[in-house]
Amino acid sequence: MINQVVDPGDHVVDATVGNGHDTVYLAQLVGPHGRVYGFDIQQSAIDTTTAALKAERLTNQVTLTHAGHETLAAVIPAEEPIKCAIFNLGYLPGGDKNIITKPATTLTAIESLEARLAPNGVIILLVYSGHPGGQTEAQAVLDHVEHLDQHAYQVLQYGFINQVHFPPYLIAIQKR
Amino acid sequence: MINQVVDPGDHVVDATVGNGHDTVYLAQLVGPHGRVYGFDIQQSAIDTTTAALKAERLTNQVTLTHAGHETLAAVIPAEEPIKCAIFNLGYLPGGDKNIITKPATTLTAIESLEARLAPNGVIILLVYSGHPGGQTEAQAVLDHVEHLDQHAYQVLQYGFINQVHFPPYLIAIQKR
């Protein structure tokens, strides 16, 4: 879905850079004339991602911000169209399980992105909810996206439904 | 998903042939050495589908049965592997809205197919639930599939979640 939506030159957001895999992937898709805005509250994530981008010679087209994604409205100009944004909600796999995304800041970031989303642009949320606080955040996100105007956005949910222990699922918000 | 799973020579099921579009598509995928078993309780659906198959010269690889899909265990040998089955749950668009699929017969058919499903084979359910009785059937199907053993089957749900009036969604049951 991401590579169908993102074209060279587009501006996109990695709202939770974590280990940097998504950031590198997005930087490759937008190319030297595009821009990736990456956010993370953990310095280790910023460092890991910087190293990954350097190794691929992709630093020029990426702006990393060591702050939560709720600050993106201060980093990205209000009139700048965003083609794609990716969130991994929950904690960083292999990292500190006490550092998790939170409902209020997640929703602030999603709403800032909705205002900037280009036509056919997508916000992709990979929702992990098995950790303490995860169900609360997942429910807050669902409550928000289920009420988005169907004439302005298509919201798709995609996930496995026969797994115990809160399997992750994907939500995609696409602007019409 | 269907064309990734179904190969020439496979045996597949169209559990609700309706206007015959899916039946024709499946017959093309399985080819002259495969077999499509189609079921419908409405003679008009059988007639329309027969005409569509004749027009495409596909009648040889299709067995149509004018009976509900709950009879498939009597039509398809118990040991015959099925690679794919498609259900459109609800009523036939453009047809009589009083003729609908029902929870008991739908579940009988799904369970018969689970027993015959080939490895990596899929049962695809397109669930329409906005009509009277639709919610009851959808809930019965969800209750069943959510409890399928995750070591034996993957169950995916896929659909739009911000639409009013019970948007259709897709459930895919894949055997491991």
mmCIF file of C-alpha atoms in Angstrom:
data_model
loop_
_atom_site.group_PDB
_atom_site.id
_atom_site.type_symbol
_atom_site.label_atom_id
_atom_site.label_comp_id
_atom_site.label_asym_id
_atom_site.label_seq_id
_atom_site.Cartn_x
_atom_site.Cartn_y
_atom_site.Cartn_z
ATOM 1 C CA MET A 1 0.000 0.000 0.000
ATOM 2 C CA ILE A 2 2.768 2.431 0.933
ATOM 3 C CA ASN A 3 4.699 1.992 -2.290
ATOM 4 C CA GLN A 4 1.485 2.423 -4.289
ATOM 5 C CA VAL A 5 0.814 5.773 -2.615
ATOM 6 C CA VAL A 6 4.282 7.313 -2.199
ATOM 7 C CA ASP A 7 6.014 8.784 -5.262
ATOM 8 C CA PRO A 8 9.505 10.293 -5.677
ATOM 9 C CA GLY A 9 9.469 13.881 -4.413
ATOM 10 C CA ASP A 10 6.706 13.313 -1.847
ATOM 11 C CA HIS A 11 6.869 14.465 1.762
ATOM 12 C CA VAL A 12 6.129 11.767 4.331
ATOM 13 C CA VAL A 13 6.315 11.140 8.090
ATOM 14 C CA ASP A 14 7.736 8.335 10.192
ATOM 15 C CA ALA A 15 5.987 9.146 13.461
ATOM 16 C CA THR A 16 7.904 6.505 15.469
ATOM 17 C CA VAL A 17 11.304 5.910 13.876
ATOM 18 C CA GLY A 18 12.371 3.205 16.357
ATOM 19 C CA ASN A 19 15.011 1.031 14.705
ATOM 20 C CA GLY A 20 14.844 3.116 11.514
ATOM 21 C CA HIS A 21 13.705 0.397 9.114
ATOM 22 C CA ASP A 22 10.584 2.312 8.036
ATOM 23 C CA THR A 23 12.560 5.584 7.838
ATOM 24 C CA VAL A 24 15.075 4.067 5.420
ATOM 25 C CA TYR A 25 12.278 2.513 3.361
ATOM 26 C CA LEU A 26 10.403 5.828 3.126
ATOM 27 C CA ALA A 27 13.624 7.759 2.281
ATOM 28 C CA GLN A 28 14.245 5.359 -0.610
ATOM 29 C CA LEU A 29 10.677 5.811 -1.896
ATOM 30 C CA VAL A 30 10.666 9.641 -1.807
ATOM 31 C CA GLY A 31 14.189 9.881 -3.254
ATOM 32 C CA PRO A 32 16.583 12.857 -3.204
ATOM 33 C CA HIS A 33 13.847 15.389 -4.041
ATOM 34 C CA GLY A 34 11.440 14.195 -1.365
ATOM 35 C CA ARG A 35 11.508 14.554 2.410
ATOM 36 C CA VAL A 36 10.971 12.231 5.365
ATOM 37 C CA TYR A 37 10.178 13.750 8.757
ATOM 38 C CA GLY A 38 11.079 11.302 11.527
ATOM 39 C CA PHE A 39 10.200 11.596 15.227
ATOM 40 C CA ASP A 40 11.170 9.647 18.315
ATOM 41 C CA ILE A 41 11.339 10.410 22.036
ATOM 42 C CA GLN A 42 14.293 8.023 22.541
ATOM 43 C CA GLN A 43 17.810 9.292 21.720
ATOM 44 C CA SER A 44 18.887 5.705 21.013
ATOM 45 C CA ALA A 45 16.268 5.468 18.271
ATOM 46 C CA ILE A 46 17.472 8.725 16.693
ATOM 47 C CA ASP A 47 21.081 7.467 16.828
ATOM 48 C CA THR A 48 20.260 4.052 15.354
ATOM 49 C CA THR A 49 18.203 5.612 12.586
ATOM 50 C CA THR A 50 20.880 8.200 11.780
ATOM 51 C CA ALA A 51 23.430 5.402 11.427
ATOM 52 C CA ALA A 52 21.083 3.384 9.199
ATOM 53 C CA LEU A 53 20.459 6.407 6.967
ATOM 54 C CA LYS A 54 24.188 7.186 6.723
ATOM 55 C CA ALA A 55 24.931 3.607 5.700
ATOM 56 C CA GLU A 56 22.439 3.981 2.831
ATOM 57 C CA ARG A 57 23.532 7.583 2.001
ATOM 58 C CA LEU A 58 20.002 8.811 2.660
ATOM 59 C CA THR A 59 20.570 11.505 5.301
ATOM 60 C CA ASN A 60 19.988 14.450 2.915
ATOM 61 C CA GLN A 61 16.306 13.752 2.431
ATOM 62 C CA VAL A 62 15.468 13.032 6.104
ATOM 63 C CA THR A 63 14.762 15.422 8.999
ATOM 64 C CA LEU A 64 14.950 13.609 12.334
ATOM 65 C CA THR A 65 13.466 15.263 15.418
ATOM 66 C CA HIS A 66 14.288 14.007 18.913
ATOM 67 C CA ALA A 67 10.811 14.663 20.290
ATOM 68 C CA GLY A 68 7.414 13.002 20.278
ATOM 69 C CA HIS A 69 5.233 12.997 17.168
ATOM 70 C CA GLU A 70 2.814 15.388 18.919
ATOM 71 C CA THR A 71 5.340 18.118 18.026
ATOM 72 C CA LEU A 72 5.033 17.574 14.301
ATOM 73 C CA ALA A 73 2.797 20.615 13.819
ATOM 74 C CA ALA A 74 5.733 22.746 15.004
ATOM 75 C CA VAL A 75 8.182 21.011 12.628
ATOM 76 C CA ILE A 76 6.147 20.625 9.437
ATOM 77 C CA PRO A 77 4.661 23.772 7.849
ATOM 78 C CA ALA A 78 0.850 23.812 8.053
ATOM 79 C CA GLU A 79 0.391 24.110 4.295
ATOM 80 C CA GLU A 80 2.833 21.307 3.397
ATOM 81 C CA PRO A 81 0.999 18.277 1.927
ATOM 82 C CA ILE A 82 1.949 14.956 3.498
ATOM 83 C CA LYS A 83 1.501 11.849 1.338
ATOM 84 C CA CYS A 84 2.036 9.157 3.953
ATOM 85 C CA ALA A 85 2.615 8.793 7.690
ATOM 86 C CA ILE A 86 3.474 5.615 9.588
ATOM 87 C CA PHE A 87 2.905 4.969 13.291
ATOM 88 C CA ASN A 88 3.981 1.924 15.262
ATOM 89 C CA LEU A 89 1.818 2.172 18.371
ATOM 90 C CA GLY A 90 2.971 0.466 21.575
ATOM 91 C CA TYR A 91 6.604 0.010 22.597
ATOM 92 C CA LEU A 92 9.753 -0.480 20.539
ATOM 93 C CA PRO A 93 10.338 -4.251 20.102
ATOM 94 C CA GLY A 94 13.598 -5.106 21.846
ATOM 95 C CA GLY A 95 13.561 -1.765 23.671
ATOM 96 C CA ASP A 96 12.293 -0.497 27.022
ATOM 97 C CA LYS A 97 8.714 -1.779 27.431
ATOM 98 C CA ASN A 98 7.954 1.084 29.813
ATOM 99 C CA ILE A 99 8.405 3.643 27.036
ATOM 100 C CA ILE A 100 5.137 3.481 25.128
ATOM 101 C CA THR A 101 3.050 5.676 22.861
ATOM 102 C CA LYS A 102 0.143 7.349 24.710
ATOM 103 C CA PRO A 103 -3.429 8.135 23.620
ATOM 104 C CA ALA A 104 -3.308 11.947 23.943
ATOM 105 C CA THR A 105 -0.060 12.485 22.044
ATOM 106 C CA THR A 106 -0.928 9.837 19.440
ATOM 107 C CA LEU A 107 -4.281 11.535 18.716
ATOM 108 C CA THR A 108 -2.663 15.000 18.589
ATOM 109 C CA ALA A 109 -0.244 13.720 15.956
ATOM 110 C CA ILE A 110 -2.942 11.922 13.934
ATOM 111 C CA GLU A 111 -5.138 15.019 13.882
ATOM 112 C CA SER A 112 -2.204 17.244 12.828
ATOM 113 C CA LEU A 113 -1.522 14.828 9.978
ATOM 114 C CA GLU A 114 -5.156 14.622 8.870
ATOM 115 C CA ALA A 115 -5.052 18.417 8.396
ATOM 116 C CA ARG A 116 -1.935 18.095 6.204
ATOM 117 C CA LEU A 117 -2.825 14.936 4.293
ATOM 118 C CA ALA A 118 -2.597 15.202 0.494
ATOM 119 C CA PRO A 119 -5.443 13.770 -1.651
ATOM 120 C CA ASN A 120 -5.094 9.948 -1.642
ATOM 121 C CA GLY A 121 -2.527 10.334 1.148
ATOM 122 C CA VAL A 122 -2.571 7.717 3.898
ATOM 123 C CA ILE A 123 -1.895 7.487 7.610
ATOM 124 C CA ILE A 124 -0.955 3.930 8.557
ATOM 125 C CA LEU A 125 -1.212 2.827 12.164
ATOM 126 C CA LEU A 126 0.232 -0.512 13.227
ATOM 127 C CA VAL A 127 -1.515 -1.084 16.533
ATOM 128 C CA TYR A 128 0.105 -3.267 19.195
ATOM 129 C CA SER A 129 -2.071 -3.385 22.282
ATOM 130 C CA GLY A 130 -0.980 -6.319 24.461
ATOM 131 C CA HIS A 131 1.062 -4.217 26.905
ATOM 132 C CA PRO A 132 -0.300 -2.289 29.932
ATOM 133 C CA GLY A 133 -2.078 0.804 28.573
ATOM 134 C CA GLY A 134 -2.214 -0.663 25.077
ATOM 135 C CA GLN A 135 -5.934 -1.418 25.094
ATOM 136 C CA THR A 136 -6.734 2.132 26.239
ATOM 137 C CA GLU A 137 -4.702 3.645 23.433
ATOM 138 C CA ALA A 138 -6.121 1.252 20.820
ATOM 139 C CA GLN A 139 -9.676 2.089 21.901
ATOM 140 C CA ALA A 140 -8.985 5.842 21.785
ATOM 141 C CA VAL A 141 -7.611 5.503 18.262
ATOM 142 C CA LEU A 142 -10.565 3.353 17.112
ATOM 143 C CA ASP A 143 -13.064 5.809 18.619
ATOM 144 C CA HIS A 144 -11.401 8.604 16.661
ATOM 145 C CA VAL A 145 -11.060 6.907 13.281
ATOM 146 C CA GLU A 146 -14.501 5.262 13.296
ATOM 147 C CA HIS A 147 -16.004 8.753 13.440
ATOM 148 C CA LEU A 148 -14.005 10.288 10.585
ATOM 149 C CA ASP A 149 -16.382 11.575 7.872
ATOM 150 C CA GLN A 150 -16.705 8.811 5.278
ATOM 151 C CA HIS A 151 -16.999 11.429 2.531
ATOM 152 C CA ALA A 152 -13.552 12.825 3.431
ATOM 153 C CA TYR A 153 -11.672 9.666 4.472
ATOM 154 C CA GLN A 154 -11.737 5.923 3.960
ATOM 155 C CA VAL A 155 -10.678 4.033 7.066
ATOM 156 C CA LEU A 156 -9.661 0.401 6.644
ATOM 157 C CA GLN A 157 -8.926 -2.061 9.435
ATOM 158 C CA TYR A 158 -6.928 -5.182 8.651
ATOM 159 C CA GLY A 159 -5.800 -7.834 11.055
ATOM 160 C CA PHE A 160 -5.914 -11.396 12.343
ATOM 161 C CA ILE A 161 -8.950 -12.037 14.536
ATOM 162 C CA ASN A 162 -8.432 -15.585 15.838
ATOM 163 C CA GLN A 163 -5.244 -15.016 17.825
ATOM 164 C CA VAL A 164 -5.116 -14.835 21.589
ATOM 165 C CA HIS A 165 -3.080 -12.135 23.378
ATOM 166 C CA PHE A 166 -4.165 -9.056 21.398
ATOM 167 C CA PRO A 167 -2.684 -9.603 17.922
ATOM 168 C CA PRO A 168 -1.432 -6.424 16.213
ATOM 169 C CA TYR A 169 -3.619 -4.967 13.496
ATOM 170 C CA LEU A 170 -3.360 -2.256 10.907
ATOM 171 C CA ILE A 171 -5.535 0.820 10.449
ATOM 172 C CA ALA A 172 -5.202 2.854 7.252
ATOM 173 C CA ILE A 173 -6.769 6.327 6.963
ATOM 174 C CA GLN A 174 -6.876 7.460 3.329
ATOM 175 C CA LYS A 175 -7.950 10.955 2.313
ATOM 176 C CA ARG A 176 -10.333 11.029 -0.666
ATOM 177 C CA MET B 1 -5.573 -13.043 -2.738
ATOM 178 C CA ILE B 2 -7.666 -15.544 -4.696
ATOM 179 C CA ASN B 3 -5.391 -15.550 -7.738
ATOM 180 C CA GLN B 4 -2.359 -15.998 -5.470
ATOM 181 C CA VAL B 5 -3.887 -19.101 -3.890
ATOM 182 C CA VAL B 6 -5.700 -20.813 -6.775
ATOM 183 C CA ASP B 7 -3.650 -22.687 -9.377
ATOM 184 C CA PRO B 8 -4.711 -24.436 -12.602
ATOM 185 C CA GLY B 9 -6.099 -27.875 -11.757
ATOM 186 C CA ASP B 10 -7.388 -26.893 -8.307
ATOM 187 C CA HIS B 11 -10.841 -27.674 -6.986
ATOM 188 C CA VAL B 12 -12.735 -24.674 -5.613
ATOM 189 C CA VAL B 13 -16.232 -23.698 -4.430
ATOM 190 C CA ASP B 14 -18.526 -20.787 -5.226
ATOM 191 C CA ALA B 15 -20.928 -21.137 -2.299
ATOM 192 C CA THR B 16 -23.320 -18.450 -3.566
ATOM 193 C CA VAL B 17 -23.118 -18.238 -7.355
ATOM 194 C CA GLY B 18 -25.589 -15.321 -7.685
ATOM 195 C CA ASN B 19 -24.957 -13.518 -10.961
ATOM 196 C CA GLY B 20 -22.088 -15.911 -11.786
ATOM 197 C CA HIS B 21 -19.233 -13.374 -11.896
ATOM 198 C CA ASP B 22 -17.192 -15.203 -9.232
ATOM 199 C CA THR B 23 -18.009 -18.576 -10.820
ATOM 200 C CA VAL B 24 -16.631 -17.476 -14.191
ATOM 201 C CA TYR B 25 -13.544 -15.980 -12.536
ATOM 202 C CA LEU B 26 -12.856 -19.171 -10.570
ATOM 203 C CA ALA B 27 -13.438 -21.369 -13.663
ATOM 204 C CA GLN B 28 -10.838 -19.328 -15.562
ATOM 205 C CA LEU B 29 -8.339 -19.684 -12.704
ATOM 206 C CA VAL B 30 -8.679 -23.459 -12.279
ATOM 207 C CA GLY B 31 -8.680 -24.082 -16.046
ATOM 208 C CA PRO B 32 -9.855 -27.174 -17.951
ATOM 209 C CA HIS B 33 -8.217 -29.618 -15.507
ATOM 210 C CA GLY B 34 -9.684 -27.980 -12.400
ATOM 211 C CA ARG B 35 -13.210 -27.960 -11.000
ATOM 212 C CA VAL B 36 -15.573 -25.333 -9.628
ATOM 213 C CA TYR B 37 -18.505 -26.457 -7.481
ATOM 214 C CA GLY B 38 -21.209 -23.795 -7.493
ATOM 215 C CA PHE B 39 -24.320 -23.660 -5.286
ATOM 216 C CA ASP B 40 -27.401 -21.475 -5.201
ATOM 217 C CA ILE B 41 -30.951 -21.860 -3.890
ATOM 218 C CA GLN B 42 -32.371 -19.648 -6.655
ATOM 219 C CA GLN B 43 -33.058 -21.210 -10.080
ATOM 220 C CA SER B 44 -32.577 -17.781 -11.684
ATOM 221 C CA ALA B 45 -29.004 -17.655 -10.312
ATOM 222 C CA ILE B 46 -28.248 -21.120 -11.718
ATOM 223 C CA ASP B 47 -29.696 -20.102 -15.113
ATOM 224 C CA THR B 48 -27.775 -16.798 -15.247
ATOM 225 C CA THR B 49 -24.541 -18.491 -14.236
ATOM 226 C CA THR B 50 -25.003 -21.318 -16.746
ATOM 227 C CA ALA B 51 -25.455 -18.737 -19.514
ATOM 228 C CA ALA B 52 -22.362 -16.792 -18.384
ATOM 229 C CA LEU B 53 -20.267 -19.980 -18.341
ATOM 230 C CA LYS B 54 -21.535 -21.034 -21.805
ATOM 231 C CA ALA B 55 -20.631 -17.612 -23.204
ATOM 232 C CA GLU B 56 -17.052 -18.120 -21.969
ATOM 233 C CA ARG B 57 -16.955 -21.845 -22.930
ATOM 234 C CA LEU B 58 -16.279 -22.788 -19.318
ATOM 235 C CA THR B 59 -19.127 -25.220 -18.593
ATOM 236 C CA ASN B 60 -16.925 -28.349 -18.652
ATOM 237 C CA GLN B 61 -15.013 -27.462 -15.491
ATOM 238 C CA VAL B 62 -18.037 -26.335 -13.431
ATOM 239 C CA THR B 63 -20.595 -28.376 -11.453
ATOM 240 C CA LEU B 64 -23.622 -26.268 -10.558
ATOM 241 C CA THR B 65 -26.004 -27.491 -7.879
ATOM 242 C CA HIS B 66 -29.453 -25.943 -7.428
ATOM 243 C CA ALA B 67 -29.435 -26.247 -3.636
ATOM 244 C CA GLY B 68 -28.015 -24.379 -0.673
ATOM 245 C CA HIS B 69 -24.308 -24.558 0.165
ATOM 246 C CA GLU B 70 -25.154 -26.591 3.285
ATOM 247 C CA THR B 71 -25.509 -29.557 0.886
ATOM 248 C CA LEU B 72 -21.893 -29.372 -0.274
ATOM 249 C CA ALA B 73 -20.834 -32.286 1.905
ATOM 250 C CA ALA B 74 -23.175 -34.475 -0.158
ATOM 251 C CA VAL B 75 -21.812 -33.161 -3.472
ATOM 252 C CA ILE B 76 -18.059 -32.970 -2.829
ATOM 253 C CA PRO B 77 -16.252 -36.165 -1.751
ATOM 254 C CA ALA B 78 -14.997 -35.910 1.865
ATOM 255 C CA GLU B 79 -11.371 -36.577 0.892
ATOM 256 C CA GLU B 80 -11.273 -34.026 -1.958
ATOM 257 C CA PRO B 81 -9.017 -31.052 -1.123
ATOM 258 C CA ILE B 82 -10.591 -27.641 -1.749
ATOM 259 C CA LYS B 83 -8.215 -24.761 -2.442
ATOM 260 C CA CYS B 84 -10.649 -21.870 -2.212
ATOM 261 C CA ALA B 85 -14.287 -21.169 -1.391
ATOM 262 C CA ILE B 86 -16.141 -17.878 -1.776
ATOM 263 C CA PHE B 87 -19.295 -16.820 0.066
ATOM 264 C CA ASN B 88 -21.314 -13.671 -0.492
ATOM 265 C CA LEU B 89 -23.375 -13.466 2.699
ATOM 266 C CA GLY B 90 -26.633 -11.505 2.664
ATOM 267 C CA TYR B 91 -28.947 -11.199 -0.326
ATOM 268 C CA LEU B 92 -28.234 -11.117 -4.056
ATOM 269 C CA PRO B 93 -27.793 -7.466 -5.123
ATOM 270 C CA GLY B 94 -30.580 -6.621 -7.543
ATOM 271 C CA GLY B 95 -32.456 -9.777 -6.518
ATOM 272 C CA ASP B 96 -35.164 -10.625 -3.952
ATOM 273 C CA LYS B 97 -34.074 -9.091 -0.628
ATOM 274 C CA ASN B 98 -36.186 -11.629 1.253
ATOM 275 C CA ILE B 99 -33.979 -14.489 0.045
ATOM 276 C CA ILE B 100 -30.946 -14.297 2.322
ATOM 277 C CA THR B 101 -28.232 -16.580 3.607
ATOM 278 C CA LYS B 102 -28.910 -17.866 7.125
ATOM 279 C CA PRO B 103 -26.584 -18.514 10.096
ATOM 280 C CA ALA B 104 -27.212 -22.261 10.493
ATOM 281 C CA THR B 105 -26.737 -23.200 6.831
ATOM 282 C CA THR B 106 -23.811 -20.793 6.396
ATOM 283 C CA LEU B 107 -21.998 -22.329 9.378
ATOM 284 C CA THR B 108 -22.732 -25.885 8.188
ATOM 285 C CA ALA B 109 -21.137 -25.039 4.835
ATOM 286 C CA ILE B 110 -18.128 -23.281 6.396
ATOM 287 C CA GLU B 111 -17.462 -26.230 8.690
ATOM 288 C CA SER B 112 -17.765 -28.726 5.814
ATOM 289 C CA LEU B 113 -15.224 -26.666 3.870
ATOM 290 C CA GLU B 114 -12.812 -26.358 6.795
ATOM 291 C CA ALA B 115 -12.678 -30.147 6.892
ATOM 292 C CA ARG B 116 -11.837 -30.264 3.160
ATOM 293 C CA LEU B 117 -9.497 -27.264 2.966
ATOM 294 C CA ALA B 118 -6.084 -27.917 1.353
ATOM 295 C CA PRO B 119 -2.938 -26.533 3.030
ATOM 296 C CA ASN B 120 -2.813 -22.745 2.332
ATOM 297 C CA GLY B 121 -6.379 -23.020 1.055
ATOM 298 C CA VAL B 122 -8.746 -20.162 1.867
ATOM 299 C CA ILE B 123 -12.401 -19.597 2.618
ATOM 300 C CA ILE B 124 -13.388 -16.028 1.748
ATOM 301 C CA LEU B 125 -16.536 -14.549 3.224
ATOM 302 C CA LEU B 126 -17.828 -11.225 1.964
ATOM 303 C CA VAL B 127 -20.172 -10.212 4.775
ATOM 304 C CA TYR B 128 -23.104 -7.888 4.071
ATOM 305 C CA SER B 129 -25.102 -7.317 7.230
ATOM 306 C CA GLY B 130 -27.306 -4.230 6.731
ATOM 307 C CA HIS B 131 -30.489 -6.210 5.982
ATOM 308 C CA PRO B 132 -32.895 -7.730 8.561
ATOM 309 C CA GLY B 133 -31.161 -10.810 9.996
ATOM 310 C CA GLY B 134 -27.782 -9.698 8.669
ATOM 311 C CA GLN B 135 -26.336 -8.720 12.023
ATOM 312 C CA THR B 136 -27.336 -12.064 13.539
ATOM 313 C CA GLU B 137 -25.639 -13.985 10.768
ATOM 314 C CA ALA B 138 -22.506 -11.781 10.857
ATOM 315 C CA GLN B 139 -22.191 -12.267 14.621
ATOM 316 C CA ALA B 140 -22.616 -16.049 14.318
ATOM 317 C CA VAL B 141 -19.878 -16.176 11.694
ATOM 318 C CA LEU B 142 -17.534 -13.961 13.759
ATOM 319 C CA ASP B 143 -18.135 -16.083 16.881
ATOM 320 C CA HIS B 144 -17.159 -19.167 14.887
ATOM 321 C CA VAL B 145 -14.069 -17.839 13.125
ATOM 322 C CA GLU B 146 -12.649 -15.978 16.140
ATOM 323 C CA HIS B 147 -12.432 -19.322 17.928
ATOM 324 C CA LEU B 148 -10.680 -21.275 15.175
ATOM 325 C CA ASP B 149 -7.360 -22.654 16.458
ATOM 326 C CA GLN B 150 -4.663 -20.155 15.501
ATOM 327 C CA HIS B 151 -2.205 -23.018 15.009
ATOM 328 C CA ALA B 152 -4.440 -24.555 12.332
ATOM 329 C CA TYR B 153 -5.906 -21.437 10.664
ATOM 330 C CA GLN B 154 -5.158 -17.755 10.153
ATOM 331 C CA VAL B 155 -8.293 -15.645 10.163
ATOM 332 C CA LEU B 156 -8.046 -12.149 8.694
ATOM 333 C CA GLN B 157 -10.714 -9.463 8.816
ATOM 334 C CA TYR B 158 -10.541 -6.615 6.335
ATOM 335 C CA GLY B 159 -12.984 -3.760 5.925
ATOM 336 C CA PHE B 160 -13.894 -0.109 6.142
ATOM 337 C CA ILE B 161 -14.673 0.968 9.695
ATOM 338 C CA ASN B 162 -15.846 4.586 9.325
ATOM 339 C CA GLN B 163 -18.945 3.982 7.232
ATOM 340 C CA VAL B 164 -22.455 4.186 8.567
ATOM 341 C CA HIS B 165 -25.104 1.569 7.681
ATOM 342 C CA PHE B 166 -23.070 -1.613 8.228
ATOM 343 C CA PRO B 167 -20.391 -1.536 5.526
ATOM 344 C CA PRO B 168 -19.534 -4.934 4.030
ATOM 345 C CA TYR B 169 -16.303 -6.527 5.175
ATOM 346 C CA LEU B 170 -14.198 -9.493 4.221
ATOM 347 C CA ILE B 171 -13.158 -12.454 6.368
ATOM 348 C CA ALA B 172 -10.483 -14.817 5.070
ATOM 349 C CA ILE B 173 -9.846 -18.183 6.746
ATOM 350 C CA GLN B 174 -6.545 -19.679 5.593
ATOM 351 C CA LYS B 175 -5.431 -23.163 6.539
ATOM 352 C CA ARG B 176 -1.792 -23.383 7.628
#
